[in-house]
Amino acid sequence: MAENTTPAAPPAKKGKLKQIILLALVIVLAVALSVVGTLWFLGGGLPGMSEGEEAPQEAAEVFAPSVYIDIEKALVTTVQSEGGGRQRYAQVFVSLEADNPQTLSAAELHMPLIRSQLVSLLGSSQFLELQTPEGRAALADSMLTTINRVLEQEGESPLKRVLFRNFVVQ
C-alpha cells in the first residue's frame, strides 16, 4: 500500500478562517477603544457612566429665555474730544436685556432717571475710546452698572446686559 503524505485541504481553510475572525475581532476592539478613549479625553465621560451629582443639577436648571426692551429714543450728546479740538457727537440706540419681564417693567418705570444717567455717562466718555470695540464694550459695562445701581436704589432686580442697536460717533 502506498502512503499518502500530502496534507489535507480542510485544516488549511480552518486555520485561515480563524485568522480572519481573530483579525476582525481585533479591529472591532480597536475601534471601540478609540471611541471610548476619545469620549473620555474630550470630557464627555464614558457612555453609561453618570457622574452622580451633576446630572440632577443639570436637570434642575431650566432654560429661561431673556427678555428685551428698546429705549426708543437715541441717546445723543457731545463727547470729549482729544485736546479740546472739534466738538464731537455720539448717538447711541440701546436695548436692555433681563432675565424676567418684571425687571424690564421696573426699568420702564424709572426710564427718565435711567436716560439722564446714561446721557451723563455717554457725555463723559472720550471720543477716541468710543471708536474702538474695547471702548464700546467698556461703555456698555459702565451703562449696565449705572442702570443696575438705579434699579437697586429703587429695590428692583438687576439687568443682564446693555446692547447697542446702533452706535455713531463723529
PDB file of C-alpha atoms in Angstrom:
ATOM      1  CA  MET A   1       0.000   0.000   0.000  1.00  0.00           C
ATOM      2  CA  ALA A   2       1.173   3.362  -0.802  1.00  0.00           C
ATOM      3  CA  GLU A   3       1.165   6.054   1.875  1.00  0.00           C
ATOM      4  CA  ASN A   4      -0.287   9.440   1.095  1.00  0.00           C
ATOM      5  CA  THR A   5       1.949  12.201   2.543  1.00  0.00           C
ATOM      6  CA  THR A   6       0.117  15.251   1.218  1.00  0.00           C
ATOM      7  CA  PRO A   7      -1.592  17.418   3.850  1.00  0.00           C
ATOM      8  CA  ALA A   8      -5.358  17.567   3.922  1.00  0.00           C
ATOM      9  CA  ALA A   9      -7.003  20.693   2.482  1.00  0.00           C
ATOM     10  CA  PRO A  10      -9.709  21.293   5.110  1.00  0.00           C
ATOM     11  CA  PRO A  11      -7.302  22.025   8.011  1.00  0.00           C
ATOM     12  CA  ALA A  12      -5.645  24.811   5.950  1.00  0.00           C
ATOM     13  CA  LYS A  13      -9.008  26.519   5.368  1.00  0.00           C
ATOM     14  CA  LYS A  14      -9.855  26.224   9.065  1.00  0.00           C
ATOM     15  CA  GLY A  15      -6.600  27.995  10.003  1.00  0.00           C
ATOM     16  CA  LYS A  16      -7.279  30.902   7.611  1.00  0.00           C
ATOM     17  CA  LEU A  17     -10.826  31.269   8.919  1.00  0.00           C
ATOM     18  CA  LYS A  18      -9.505  31.535  12.484  1.00  0.00           C
ATOM     19  CA  GLN A  19      -7.050  34.233  11.400  1.00  0.00           C
ATOM     20  CA  ILE A  20      -9.786  36.257   9.663  1.00  0.00           C
ATOM     21  CA  ILE A  21     -12.090  36.039  12.689  1.00  0.00           C
ATOM     22  CA  LEU A  22      -9.244  36.996  15.047  1.00  0.00           C
ATOM     23  CA  LEU A  23      -8.259  39.953  12.833  1.00  0.00           C
ATOM     24  CA  ALA A  24     -11.891  41.185  12.650  1.00  0.00           C
ATOM     25  CA  LEU A  25     -12.193  40.901  16.443  1.00  0.00           C
ATOM     26  CA  VAL A  26      -9.001  42.908  16.961  1.00  0.00           C
ATOM     27  CA  ILE A  27     -10.222  45.635  14.557  1.00  0.00           C
ATOM     28  CA  VAL A  28     -13.618  45.912  16.296  1.00  0.00           C
ATOM     29  CA  LEU A  29     -11.917  46.076  19.698  1.00  0.00           C
ATOM     30  CA  ALA A  30      -9.509  48.800  18.485  1.00  0.00           C
ATOM     31  CA  VAL A  31     -12.360  50.911  17.109  1.00  0.00           C
ATOM     32  CA  ALA A  32     -14.374  50.554  20.338  1.00  0.00           C
ATOM     33  CA  LEU A  33     -11.383  51.531  22.479  1.00  0.00           C
ATOM     34  CA  SER A  34     -10.636  54.566  20.320  1.00  0.00           C
ATOM     35  CA  VAL A  35     -14.253  55.773  20.592  1.00  0.00           C
ATOM     36  CA  VAL A  36     -14.292  55.356  24.378  1.00  0.00           C
ATOM     37  CA  GLY A  37     -10.875  56.992  24.679  1.00  0.00           C
ATOM     38  CA  THR A  38     -11.987  59.951  22.582  1.00  0.00           C
ATOM     39  CA  LEU A  39     -15.120  60.453  24.692  1.00  0.00           C
ATOM     40  CA  TRP A  40     -13.101  60.299  27.878  1.00  0.00           C
ATOM     41  CA  PHE A  41     -10.438  62.670  26.534  1.00  0.00           C
ATOM     42  CA  LEU A  42     -12.985  65.252  25.406  1.00  0.00           C
ATOM     43  CA  GLY A  43     -14.574  65.240  28.851  1.00  0.00           C
ATOM     44  CA  GLY A  44     -17.869  63.707  27.847  1.00  0.00           C
ATOM     45  CA  GLY A  45     -17.347  60.810  30.212  1.00  0.00           C
ATOM     46  CA  LEU A  46     -17.777  57.210  29.371  1.00  0.00           C
ATOM     47  CA  PRO A  47     -21.079  56.003  27.923  1.00  0.00           C
ATOM     48  CA  GLY A  48     -23.379  54.602  30.568  1.00  0.00           C
ATOM     49  CA  MET A  49     -21.417  56.046  33.473  1.00  0.00           C
ATOM     50  CA  SER A  50     -23.040  59.006  35.204  1.00  0.00           C
ATOM     51  CA  GLU A  51     -21.142  61.326  37.461  1.00  0.00           C
ATOM     52  CA  GLY A  52     -23.673  61.214  40.281  1.00  0.00           C
ATOM     53  CA  GLU A  53     -24.489  64.733  41.463  1.00  0.00           C
ATOM     54  CA  GLU A  54     -24.016  66.625  38.192  1.00  0.00           C
ATOM     55  CA  ALA A  55     -26.941  65.024  36.398  1.00  0.00           C
ATOM     56  CA  PRO A  56     -29.596  66.201  38.904  1.00  0.00           C
ATOM     57  CA  GLN A  57     -28.173  69.733  38.847  1.00  0.00           C
ATOM     58  CA  GLU A  58     -28.389  69.879  35.075  1.00  0.00           C
ATOM     59  CA  ALA A  59     -31.934  68.560  35.185  1.00  0.00           C
ATOM     60  CA  ALA A  60     -32.861  71.142  37.831  1.00  0.00           C
ATOM     61  CA  GLU A  61     -31.649  74.048  35.683  1.00  0.00           C
ATOM     62  CA  VAL A  62     -34.395  75.169  33.362  1.00  0.00           C
ATOM     63  CA  PHE A  63     -33.645  77.342  30.378  1.00  0.00           C
ATOM     64  CA  ALA A  64     -35.234  80.750  30.777  1.00  0.00           C
ATOM     65  CA  PRO A  65     -35.071  82.943  27.681  1.00  0.00           C
ATOM     66  CA  SER A  66     -34.020  86.540  28.064  1.00  0.00           C
ATOM     67  CA  VAL A  67     -36.474  89.368  27.547  1.00  0.00           C
ATOM     68  CA  TYR A  68     -35.613  92.680  25.896  1.00  0.00           C
ATOM     69  CA  ILE A  69     -36.800  96.248  25.766  1.00  0.00           C
ATOM     70  CA  ASP A  70     -35.664  99.009  23.450  1.00  0.00           C
ATOM     71  CA  ILE A  71     -35.018 102.535  24.635  1.00  0.00           C
ATOM     72  CA  GLU A  72     -36.932 104.093  21.754  1.00  0.00           C
ATOM     73  CA  LYS A  73     -35.215 107.465  21.541  1.00  0.00           C
ATOM     74  CA  ALA A  74     -31.496 107.655  20.843  1.00  0.00           C
ATOM     75  CA  LEU A  75     -29.086 108.860  23.491  1.00  0.00           C
ATOM     76  CA  VAL A  76     -27.429 111.884  21.848  1.00  0.00           C
ATOM     77  CA  THR A  77     -24.782 114.089  23.415  1.00  0.00           C
ATOM     78  CA  THR A  78     -21.414 115.676  22.848  1.00  0.00           C
ATOM     79  CA  VAL A  79     -18.348 113.685  23.876  1.00  0.00           C
ATOM     80  CA  GLN A  80     -14.921 114.820  24.974  1.00  0.00           C
ATOM     81  CA  SER A  81     -12.530 115.149  22.064  1.00  0.00           C
ATOM     82  CA  GLU A  82      -8.761 114.798  22.111  1.00  0.00           C
ATOM     83  CA  GLY A  83      -7.078 118.018  23.188  1.00  0.00           C
ATOM     84  CA  GLY A  84     -10.303 120.029  23.297  1.00  0.00           C
ATOM     85  CA  GLY A  85     -10.416 120.336  19.476  1.00  0.00           C
ATOM     86  CA  ARG A  86     -13.577 119.949  17.434  1.00  0.00           C
ATOM     87  CA  GLN A  87     -16.859 119.263  19.098  1.00  0.00           C
ATOM     88  CA  ARG A  88     -17.719 115.567  18.755  1.00  0.00           C
ATOM     89  CA  TYR A  89     -21.137 113.908  18.937  1.00  0.00           C
ATOM     90  CA  ALA A  90     -22.313 110.453  19.950  1.00  0.00           C
ATOM     91  CA  GLN A  91     -25.646 108.877  19.084  1.00  0.00           C
ATOM     92  CA  VAL A  92     -26.476 105.519  20.640  1.00  0.00           C
ATOM     93  CA  PHE A  93     -29.598 103.379  20.342  1.00  0.00           C
ATOM     94  CA  VAL A  94     -29.783 100.996  23.312  1.00  0.00           C
ATOM     95  CA  SER A  95     -31.675  97.827  24.212  1.00  0.00           C
ATOM     96  CA  LEU A  96     -31.837  96.280  27.674  1.00  0.00           C
ATOM     97  CA  GLU A  97     -31.722  92.537  28.409  1.00  0.00           C
ATOM     98  CA  ALA A  98     -33.112  90.953  31.568  1.00  0.00           C
ATOM     99  CA  ASP A  99     -33.979  87.536  32.934  1.00  0.00           C
ATOM    100  CA  ASN A 100     -37.588  88.424  33.694  1.00  0.00           C
ATOM    101  CA  PRO A 101     -40.225  90.876  32.462  1.00  0.00           C
ATOM    102  CA  GLN A 102     -40.644  92.440  35.925  1.00  0.00           C
ATOM    103  CA  THR A 103     -37.129  93.882  35.718  1.00  0.00           C
ATOM    104  CA  LEU A 104     -37.912  95.472  32.366  1.00  0.00           C
ATOM    105  CA  SER A 105     -41.171  96.886  33.746  1.00  0.00           C
ATOM    106  CA  ALA A 106     -39.195  98.468  36.574  1.00  0.00           C
ATOM    107  CA  ALA A 107     -36.690  99.873  34.073  1.00  0.00           C
ATOM    108  CA  GLU A 108     -39.555 101.380  32.040  1.00  0.00           C
ATOM    109  CA  LEU A 109     -40.991 102.945  35.171  1.00  0.00           C
ATOM    110  CA  HIS A 110     -37.663 104.591  36.017  1.00  0.00           C
ATOM    111  CA  MET A 111     -36.705 105.394  32.409  1.00  0.00           C
ATOM    112  CA  PRO A 112     -36.392 109.193  32.882  1.00  0.00           C
ATOM    113  CA  LEU A 113     -33.788 108.694  35.610  1.00  0.00           C
ATOM    114  CA  ILE A 114     -32.030 105.951  33.632  1.00  0.00           C
ATOM    115  CA  ARG A 115     -31.876 108.081  30.443  1.00  0.00           C
ATOM    116  CA  SER A 116     -30.482 111.016  32.387  1.00  0.00           C
ATOM    117  CA  GLN A 117     -27.757 108.851  33.936  1.00  0.00           C
ATOM    118  CA  LEU A 118     -26.876 107.271  30.574  1.00  0.00           C
ATOM    119  CA  VAL A 119     -26.628 110.624  28.768  1.00  0.00           C
ATOM    120  CA  SER A 120     -24.316 111.908  31.510  1.00  0.00           C
ATOM    121  CA  LEU A 121     -22.189 108.776  31.280  1.00  0.00           C
ATOM    122  CA  LEU A 122     -22.005 108.985  27.479  1.00  0.00           C
ATOM    123  CA  GLY A 123     -21.115 112.707  27.651  1.00  0.00           C
ATOM    124  CA  SER A 124     -18.173 111.985  29.942  1.00  0.00           C
ATOM    125  CA  SER A 125     -16.731 109.416  27.512  1.00  0.00           C
ATOM    126  CA  GLN A 126     -13.652 110.043  25.379  1.00  0.00           C
ATOM    127  CA  PHE A 127     -14.127 110.216  21.603  1.00  0.00           C
ATOM    128  CA  LEU A 128     -11.057 108.084  20.843  1.00  0.00           C
ATOM    129  CA  GLU A 129     -12.174 105.363  23.273  1.00  0.00           C
ATOM    130  CA  LEU A 130     -15.621 105.166  21.690  1.00  0.00           C
ATOM    131  CA  GLN A 131     -14.061 104.450  18.297  1.00  0.00           C
ATOM    132  CA  THR A 132     -12.588 101.121  19.469  1.00  0.00           C
ATOM    133  CA  PRO A 133     -14.521  97.897  20.135  1.00  0.00           C
ATOM    134  CA  GLU A 134     -12.948  97.713  23.603  1.00  0.00           C
ATOM    135  CA  GLY A 135     -14.093 101.257  24.390  1.00  0.00           C
ATOM    136  CA  ARG A 136     -17.659 100.464  23.295  1.00  0.00           C
ATOM    137  CA  ALA A 137     -17.647  97.291  25.404  1.00  0.00           C
ATOM    138  CA  ALA A 138     -16.406  99.276  28.405  1.00  0.00           C
ATOM    139  CA  LEU A 139     -19.175 101.839  27.813  1.00  0.00           C
ATOM    140  CA  ALA A 140     -21.793  99.047  27.712  1.00  0.00           C
ATOM    141  CA  ASP A 141     -20.444  97.669  31.007  1.00  0.00           C
ATOM    142  CA  SER A 142     -20.497 101.135  32.582  1.00  0.00           C
ATOM    143  CA  MET A 143     -24.057 101.657  31.357  1.00  0.00           C
ATOM    144  CA  LEU A 144     -25.101  98.312  32.845  1.00  0.00           C
ATOM    145  CA  THR A 145     -23.526  99.232  36.188  1.00  0.00           C
ATOM    146  CA  THR A 146     -25.248 102.639  36.141  1.00  0.00           C
ATOM    147  CA  ILE A 147     -28.685 101.200  35.315  1.00  0.00           C
ATOM    148  CA  ASN A 148     -28.350  98.411  37.891  1.00  0.00           C
ATOM    149  CA  ARG A 149     -27.387 100.996  40.524  1.00  0.00           C
ATOM    150  CA  VAL A 150     -30.585 102.945  39.742  1.00  0.00           C
ATOM    151  CA  LEU A 151     -32.686  99.769  39.864  1.00  0.00           C
ATOM    152  CA  GLU A 152     -31.049  98.675  43.123  1.00  0.00           C
ATOM    153  CA  GLN A 153     -31.833 102.058  44.719  1.00  0.00           C
ATOM    154  CA  GLU A 154     -35.456 101.507  43.725  1.00  0.00           C
ATOM    155  CA  GLY A 155     -35.476  97.974  45.145  1.00  0.00           C
ATOM    156  CA  GLU A 156     -35.635  96.181  41.794  1.00  0.00           C
ATOM    157  CA  SER A 157     -33.693  93.226  40.381  1.00  0.00           C
ATOM    158  CA  PRO A 158     -30.716  93.940  38.071  1.00  0.00           C
ATOM    159  CA  LEU A 159     -30.477  93.803  34.294  1.00  0.00           C
ATOM    160  CA  LYS A 160     -28.407  91.211  32.487  1.00  0.00           C
ATOM    161  CA  ARG A 161     -26.873  93.259  29.644  1.00  0.00           C
ATOM    162  CA  VAL A 162     -26.927  96.522  27.729  1.00  0.00           C
ATOM    163  CA  LEU A 163     -26.939  96.074  23.954  1.00  0.00           C
ATOM    164  CA  PHE A 164     -26.176  98.659  21.276  1.00  0.00           C
ATOM    165  CA  ARG A 165     -28.551  98.589  18.322  1.00  0.00           C
ATOM    166  CA  ASN A 166     -26.817 101.486  16.588  1.00  0.00           C
ATOM    167  CA  PHE A 167     -23.693 103.387  17.586  1.00  0.00           C
ATOM    168  CA  VAL A 168     -22.434 106.515  15.837  1.00  0.00           C
ATOM    169  CA  VAL A 169     -19.632 108.887  16.870  1.00  0.00           C
ATOM    170  CA  GLN A 170     -18.461 111.766  14.684  1.00  0.00           C
TER     171      GLN A 170
END
